mmCIF file of C-alpha atoms in Angstrom:
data_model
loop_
_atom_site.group_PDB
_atom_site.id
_atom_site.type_symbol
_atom_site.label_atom_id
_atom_site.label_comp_id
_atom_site.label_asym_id
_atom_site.label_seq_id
_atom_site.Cartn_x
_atom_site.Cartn_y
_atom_site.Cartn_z
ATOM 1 C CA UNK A 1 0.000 0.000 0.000
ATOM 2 C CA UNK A 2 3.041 2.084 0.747
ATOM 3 C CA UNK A 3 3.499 4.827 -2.567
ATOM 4 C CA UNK A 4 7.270 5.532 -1.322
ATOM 5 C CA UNK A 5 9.741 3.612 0.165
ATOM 6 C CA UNK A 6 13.016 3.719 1.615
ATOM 7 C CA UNK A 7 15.298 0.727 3.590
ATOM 8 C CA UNK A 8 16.571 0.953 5.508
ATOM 9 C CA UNK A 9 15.067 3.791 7.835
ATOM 10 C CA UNK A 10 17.729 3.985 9.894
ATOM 11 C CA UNK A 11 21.652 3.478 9.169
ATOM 12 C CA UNK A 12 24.504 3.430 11.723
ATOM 13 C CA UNK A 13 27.782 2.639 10.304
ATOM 14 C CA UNK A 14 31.639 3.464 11.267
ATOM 15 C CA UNK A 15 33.597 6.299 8.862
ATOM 16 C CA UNK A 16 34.880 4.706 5.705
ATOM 17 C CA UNK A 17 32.450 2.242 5.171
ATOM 18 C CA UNK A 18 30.288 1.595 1.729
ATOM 19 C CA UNK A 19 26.125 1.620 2.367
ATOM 20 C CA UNK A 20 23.796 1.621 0.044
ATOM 21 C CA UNK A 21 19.627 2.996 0.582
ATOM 22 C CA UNK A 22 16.997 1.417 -1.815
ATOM 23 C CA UNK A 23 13.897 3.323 -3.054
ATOM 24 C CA UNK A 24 11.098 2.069 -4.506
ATOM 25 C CA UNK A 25 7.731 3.479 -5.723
ATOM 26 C CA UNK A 26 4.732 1.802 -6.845
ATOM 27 C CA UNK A 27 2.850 5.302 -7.983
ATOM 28 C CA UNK A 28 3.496 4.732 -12.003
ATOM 29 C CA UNK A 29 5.509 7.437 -11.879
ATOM 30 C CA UNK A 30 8.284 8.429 -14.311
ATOM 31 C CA UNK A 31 10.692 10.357 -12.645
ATOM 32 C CA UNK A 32 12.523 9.501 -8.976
ATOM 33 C CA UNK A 33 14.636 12.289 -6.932
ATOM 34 C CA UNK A 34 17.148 12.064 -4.060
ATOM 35 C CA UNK A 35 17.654 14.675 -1.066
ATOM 36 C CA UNK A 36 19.448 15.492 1.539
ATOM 37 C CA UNK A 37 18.306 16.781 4.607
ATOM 38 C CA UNK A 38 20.979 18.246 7.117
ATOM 39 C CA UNK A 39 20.768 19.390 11.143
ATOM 40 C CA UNK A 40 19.472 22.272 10.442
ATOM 41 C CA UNK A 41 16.116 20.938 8.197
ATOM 42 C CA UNK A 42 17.664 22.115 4.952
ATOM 43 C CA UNK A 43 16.950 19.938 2.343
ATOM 44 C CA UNK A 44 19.099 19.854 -1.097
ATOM 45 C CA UNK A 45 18.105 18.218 -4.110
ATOM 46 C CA UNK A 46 20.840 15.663 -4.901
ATOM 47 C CA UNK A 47 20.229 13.585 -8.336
ATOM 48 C CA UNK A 48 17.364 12.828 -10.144
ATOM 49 C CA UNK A 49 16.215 10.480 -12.595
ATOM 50 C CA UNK A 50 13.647 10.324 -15.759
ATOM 51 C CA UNK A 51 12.885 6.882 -17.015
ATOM 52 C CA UNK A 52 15.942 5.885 -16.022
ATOM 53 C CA UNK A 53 17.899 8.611 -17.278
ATOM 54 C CA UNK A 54 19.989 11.030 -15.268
ATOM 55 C CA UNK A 55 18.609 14.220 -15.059
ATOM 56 C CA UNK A 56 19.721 16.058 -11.903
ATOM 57 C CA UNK A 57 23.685 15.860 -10.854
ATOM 58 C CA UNK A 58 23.958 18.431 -8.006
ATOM 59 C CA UNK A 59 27.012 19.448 -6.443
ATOM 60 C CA UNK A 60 27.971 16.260 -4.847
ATOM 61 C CA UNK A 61 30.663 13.992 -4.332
ATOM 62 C CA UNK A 62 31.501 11.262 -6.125
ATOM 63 C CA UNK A 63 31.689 9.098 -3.099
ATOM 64 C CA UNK A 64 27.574 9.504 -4.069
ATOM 65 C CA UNK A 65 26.092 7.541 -6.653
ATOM 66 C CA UNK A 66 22.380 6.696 -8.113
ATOM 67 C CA UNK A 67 21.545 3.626 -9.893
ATOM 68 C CA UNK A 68 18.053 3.379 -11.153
ATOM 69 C CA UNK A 69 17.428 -0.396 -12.355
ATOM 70 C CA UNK A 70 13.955 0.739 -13.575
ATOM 71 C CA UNK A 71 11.898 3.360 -13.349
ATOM 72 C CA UNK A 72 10.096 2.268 -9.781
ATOM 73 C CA UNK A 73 13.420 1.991 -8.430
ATOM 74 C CA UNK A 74 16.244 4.282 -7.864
ATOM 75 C CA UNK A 75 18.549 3.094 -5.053
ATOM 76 C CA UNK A 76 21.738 5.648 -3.465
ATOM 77 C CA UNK A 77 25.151 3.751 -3.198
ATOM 78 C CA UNK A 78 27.694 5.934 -0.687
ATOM 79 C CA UNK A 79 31.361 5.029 -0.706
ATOM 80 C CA UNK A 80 33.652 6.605 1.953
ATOM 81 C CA UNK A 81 31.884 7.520 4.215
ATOM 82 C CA UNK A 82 32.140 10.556 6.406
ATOM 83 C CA UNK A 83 31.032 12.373 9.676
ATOM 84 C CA UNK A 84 29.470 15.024 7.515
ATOM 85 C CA UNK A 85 27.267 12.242 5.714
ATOM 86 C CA UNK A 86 24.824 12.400 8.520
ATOM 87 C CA UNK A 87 22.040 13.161 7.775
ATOM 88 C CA UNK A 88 18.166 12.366 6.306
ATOM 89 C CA UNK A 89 18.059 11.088 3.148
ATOM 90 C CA UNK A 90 14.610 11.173 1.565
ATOM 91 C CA UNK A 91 13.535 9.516 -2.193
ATOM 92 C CA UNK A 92 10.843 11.151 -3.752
ATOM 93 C CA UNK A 93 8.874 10.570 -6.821
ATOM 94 C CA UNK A 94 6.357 12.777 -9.174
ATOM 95 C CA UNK A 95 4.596 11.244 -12.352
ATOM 96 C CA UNK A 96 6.398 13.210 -14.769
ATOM 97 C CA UNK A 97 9.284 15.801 -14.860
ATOM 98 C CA UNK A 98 8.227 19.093 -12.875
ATOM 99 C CA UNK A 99 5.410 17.766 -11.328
ATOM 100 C CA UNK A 100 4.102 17.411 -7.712
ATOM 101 C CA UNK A 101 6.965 14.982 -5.737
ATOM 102 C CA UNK A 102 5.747 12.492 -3.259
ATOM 103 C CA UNK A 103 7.735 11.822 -0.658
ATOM 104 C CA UNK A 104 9.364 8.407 1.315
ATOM 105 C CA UNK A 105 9.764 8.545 5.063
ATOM 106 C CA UNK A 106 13.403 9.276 5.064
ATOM 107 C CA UNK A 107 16.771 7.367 5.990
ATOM 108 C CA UNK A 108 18.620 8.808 9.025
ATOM 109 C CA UNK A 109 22.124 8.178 8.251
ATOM 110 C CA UNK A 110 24.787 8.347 11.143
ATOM 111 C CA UNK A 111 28.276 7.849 10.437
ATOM 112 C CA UNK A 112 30.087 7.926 13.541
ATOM 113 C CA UNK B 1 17.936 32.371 -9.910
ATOM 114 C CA UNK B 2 14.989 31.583 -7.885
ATOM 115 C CA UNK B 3 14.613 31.361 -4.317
ATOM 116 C CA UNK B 4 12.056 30.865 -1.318
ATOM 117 C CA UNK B 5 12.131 32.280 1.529
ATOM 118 C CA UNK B 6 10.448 31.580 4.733
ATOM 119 C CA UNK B 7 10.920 35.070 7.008
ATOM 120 C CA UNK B 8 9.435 32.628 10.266
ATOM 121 C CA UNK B 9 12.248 30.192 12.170
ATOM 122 C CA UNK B 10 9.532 29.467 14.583
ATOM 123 C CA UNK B 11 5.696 29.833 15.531
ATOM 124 C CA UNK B 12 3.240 28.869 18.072
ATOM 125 C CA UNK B 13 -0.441 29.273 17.812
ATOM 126 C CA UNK B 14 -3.186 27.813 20.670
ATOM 127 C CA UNK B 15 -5.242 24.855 19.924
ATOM 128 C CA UNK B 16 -8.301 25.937 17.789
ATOM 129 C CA UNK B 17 -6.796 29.288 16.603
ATOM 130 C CA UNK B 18 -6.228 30.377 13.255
ATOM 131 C CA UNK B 19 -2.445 30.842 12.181
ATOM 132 C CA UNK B 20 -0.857 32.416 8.823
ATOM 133 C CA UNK B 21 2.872 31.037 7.855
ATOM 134 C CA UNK B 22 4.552 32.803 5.527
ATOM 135 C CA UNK B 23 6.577 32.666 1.897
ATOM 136 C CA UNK B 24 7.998 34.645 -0.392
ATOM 137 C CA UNK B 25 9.654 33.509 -3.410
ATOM 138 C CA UNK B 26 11.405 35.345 -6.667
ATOM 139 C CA UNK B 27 11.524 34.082 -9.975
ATOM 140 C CA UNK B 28 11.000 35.346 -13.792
ATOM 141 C CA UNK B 29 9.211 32.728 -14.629
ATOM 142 C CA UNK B 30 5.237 33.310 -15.984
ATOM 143 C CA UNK B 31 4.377 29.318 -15.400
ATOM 144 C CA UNK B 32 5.119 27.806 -12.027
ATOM 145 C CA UNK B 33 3.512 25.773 -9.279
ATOM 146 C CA UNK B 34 3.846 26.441 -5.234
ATOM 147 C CA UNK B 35 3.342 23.829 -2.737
ATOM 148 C CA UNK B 36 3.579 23.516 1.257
ATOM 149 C CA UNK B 37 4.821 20.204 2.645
ATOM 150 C CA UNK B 38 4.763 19.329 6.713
ATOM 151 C CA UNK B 39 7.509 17.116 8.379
ATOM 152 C CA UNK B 40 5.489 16.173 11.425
ATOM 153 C CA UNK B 41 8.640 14.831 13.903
ATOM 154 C CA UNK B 42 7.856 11.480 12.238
ATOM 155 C CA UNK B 43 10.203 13.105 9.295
ATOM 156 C CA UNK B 44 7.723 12.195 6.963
ATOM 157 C CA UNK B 45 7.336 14.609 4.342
ATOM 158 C CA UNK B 46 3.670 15.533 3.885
ATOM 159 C CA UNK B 47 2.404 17.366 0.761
ATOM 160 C CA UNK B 48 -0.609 20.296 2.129
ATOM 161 C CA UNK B 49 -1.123 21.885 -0.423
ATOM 162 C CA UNK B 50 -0.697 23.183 -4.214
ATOM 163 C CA UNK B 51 -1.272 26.233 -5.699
ATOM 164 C CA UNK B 52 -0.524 26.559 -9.822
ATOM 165 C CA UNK B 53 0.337 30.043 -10.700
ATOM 166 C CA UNK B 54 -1.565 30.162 -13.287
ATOM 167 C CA UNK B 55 -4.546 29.748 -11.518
ATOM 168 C CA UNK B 56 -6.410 33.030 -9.374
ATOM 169 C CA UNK B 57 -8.308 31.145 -7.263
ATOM 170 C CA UNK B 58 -6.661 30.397 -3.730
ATOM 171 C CA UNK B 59 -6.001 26.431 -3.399
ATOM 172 C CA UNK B 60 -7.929 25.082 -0.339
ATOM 173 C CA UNK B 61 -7.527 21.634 1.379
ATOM 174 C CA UNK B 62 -9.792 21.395 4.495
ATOM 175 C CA UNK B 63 -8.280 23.264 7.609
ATOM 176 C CA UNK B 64 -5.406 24.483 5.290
ATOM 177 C CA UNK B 65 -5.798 27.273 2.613
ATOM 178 C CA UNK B 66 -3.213 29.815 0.911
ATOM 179 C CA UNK B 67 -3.366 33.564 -0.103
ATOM 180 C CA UNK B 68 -1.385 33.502 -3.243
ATOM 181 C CA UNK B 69 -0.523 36.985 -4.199
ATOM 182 C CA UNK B 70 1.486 36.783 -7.489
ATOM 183 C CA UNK B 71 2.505 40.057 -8.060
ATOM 184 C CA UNK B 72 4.063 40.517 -4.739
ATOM 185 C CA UNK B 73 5.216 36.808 -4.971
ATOM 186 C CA UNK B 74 3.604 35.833 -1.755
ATOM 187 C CA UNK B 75 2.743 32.182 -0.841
ATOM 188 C CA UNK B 76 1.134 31.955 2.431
ATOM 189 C CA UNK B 77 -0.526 29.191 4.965
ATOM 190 C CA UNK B 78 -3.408 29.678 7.088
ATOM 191 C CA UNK B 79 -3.904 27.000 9.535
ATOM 192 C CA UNK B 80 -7.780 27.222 10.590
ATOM 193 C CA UNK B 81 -8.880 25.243 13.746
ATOM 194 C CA UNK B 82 -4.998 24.116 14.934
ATOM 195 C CA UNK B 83 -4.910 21.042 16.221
ATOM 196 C CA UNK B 84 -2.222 19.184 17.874
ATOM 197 C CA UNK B 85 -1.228 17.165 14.918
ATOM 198 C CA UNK B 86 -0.139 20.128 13.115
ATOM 199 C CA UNK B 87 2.403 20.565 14.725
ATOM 200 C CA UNK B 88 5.778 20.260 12.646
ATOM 201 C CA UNK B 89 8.076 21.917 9.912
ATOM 202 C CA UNK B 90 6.626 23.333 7.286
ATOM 203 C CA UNK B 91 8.023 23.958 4.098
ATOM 204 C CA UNK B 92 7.118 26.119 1.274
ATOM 205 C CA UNK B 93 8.665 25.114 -2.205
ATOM 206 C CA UNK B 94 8.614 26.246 -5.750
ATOM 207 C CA UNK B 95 9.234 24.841 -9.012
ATOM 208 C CA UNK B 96 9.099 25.994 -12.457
ATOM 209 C CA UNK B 97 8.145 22.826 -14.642
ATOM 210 C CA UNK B 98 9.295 24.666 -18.212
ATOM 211 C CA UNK B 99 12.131 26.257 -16.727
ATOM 212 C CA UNK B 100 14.546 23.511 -17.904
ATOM 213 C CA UNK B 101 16.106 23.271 -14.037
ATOM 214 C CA UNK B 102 13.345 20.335 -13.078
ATOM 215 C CA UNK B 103 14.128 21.471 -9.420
ATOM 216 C CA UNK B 104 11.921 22.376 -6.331
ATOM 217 C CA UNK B 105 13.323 25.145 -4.787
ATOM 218 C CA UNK B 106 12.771 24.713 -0.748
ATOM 219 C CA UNK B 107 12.636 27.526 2.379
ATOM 220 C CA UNK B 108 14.509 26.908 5.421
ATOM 221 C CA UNK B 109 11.133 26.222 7.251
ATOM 222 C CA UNK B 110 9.069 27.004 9.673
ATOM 223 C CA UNK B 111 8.882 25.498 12.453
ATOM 224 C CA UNK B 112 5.169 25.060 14.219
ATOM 225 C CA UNK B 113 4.424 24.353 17.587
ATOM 226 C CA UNK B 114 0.311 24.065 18.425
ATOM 227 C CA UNK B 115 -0.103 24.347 22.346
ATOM 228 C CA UNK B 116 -3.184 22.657 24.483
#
């Protein structure tokens, strides 16, 4: 019944280490987004995708990167990790390109 | 470029009363849509409400209606009847679908506390 959906919802790993956060959708929709959400509630667009295809490429390291297997899926792989990598990551989705997003309930990431 | 902004770090409002949060964005473009979205402290982020610019008449969704003044590029809230599940961020965002950038543009938030 769930439209969006992130695992895991919570993440807890040492510096240095390689995680990866799946996203699914079952809303039809075309186009998937990632964001990140720091302390302070600000949230960044970080990549997004359009039938597959990369649209978005924000300012971000290369230690970040999508993979969309199909067009209900686009998952985050993070290598590297660092302290400044905590934070909420939230998958969204919106039927086509610049169109109302919907929303998953978020992955706090903690790197400690 | 186009930004949001949200003038309002924080607000509280009693149970039952009426509250107004407010946005203000800039942008050149003619053909755009506005939205508010809640993150309750569940995280979740909730979509409120959508106004297309396009459109005069002021979006409503129950409890939760806008006054969208497009000339002055204002984009604000109103909270009728507060309850205690309203309260959480709130985030006013902005996106230009023909633009070519494909990107909402968020505020910082507000932050909404309802009191019994």
């Amino acid at each position: 019944d769930t439209a969006v959906s992130q695992t895991p919802k919570y993440l807890v790993t040492q510096m240095g280490n390689d995680k990866s956060i799946k996203c699914e959708q079952n809303l039809g929709h075309d186009t998937m987004y990632w964001y990140k959400q720091d302390s302070k509630k600000f949230l960044k667009i970080m990549f997004s995708y359009n039938n597959k295809e990369l649209i978005i490429n924000e300012t971000v390291p290369n230690r970040f990167s999508p993979k969309s297997p199909d067009k209900a899926h686009l998952n985050l792989h993070i290598n590297s990790l660092e302290l400044g990598d905590s934070a909420v990551y939230f998958c969204a989705s919106s039927p086509l390109l610049g169109e109302t997003q919907y929303f998953g309930p978020g992955t706090r990431l903690l790197v400690l | 470029a186009q930004t949001v902004t949200q003038s309002q770090p924080e607000m509280s409002v009693q149970e039952a009363e009426t509250v107004t949060l407010s946005c203000t964005y800039d942008t050149s473009e003619s053909n755009y849509y506005l939205f508010w979205y809640k993150q309750p402290p569940s995280r979740q982020m909730i979509l409120v409400i959508r106004q297309e610019a396009y459109k005069q008449q002021n979006a409503t969704e129950n409890r939760f209606s806008v006054n969208f003044q497009k000339a002055a590029k204002s984009f604000s809230l109103k909270i009728s009847d507060s309850q205690l599940g309203d309260t959480a961020m709130y985030f006013c965002a902005f996106i230009a679908p023909h633009s070519g950038t494909y990107k909402y543009i968020f505020g910082t938030g507000t932050r909404l506390k309802v009191l019994a």
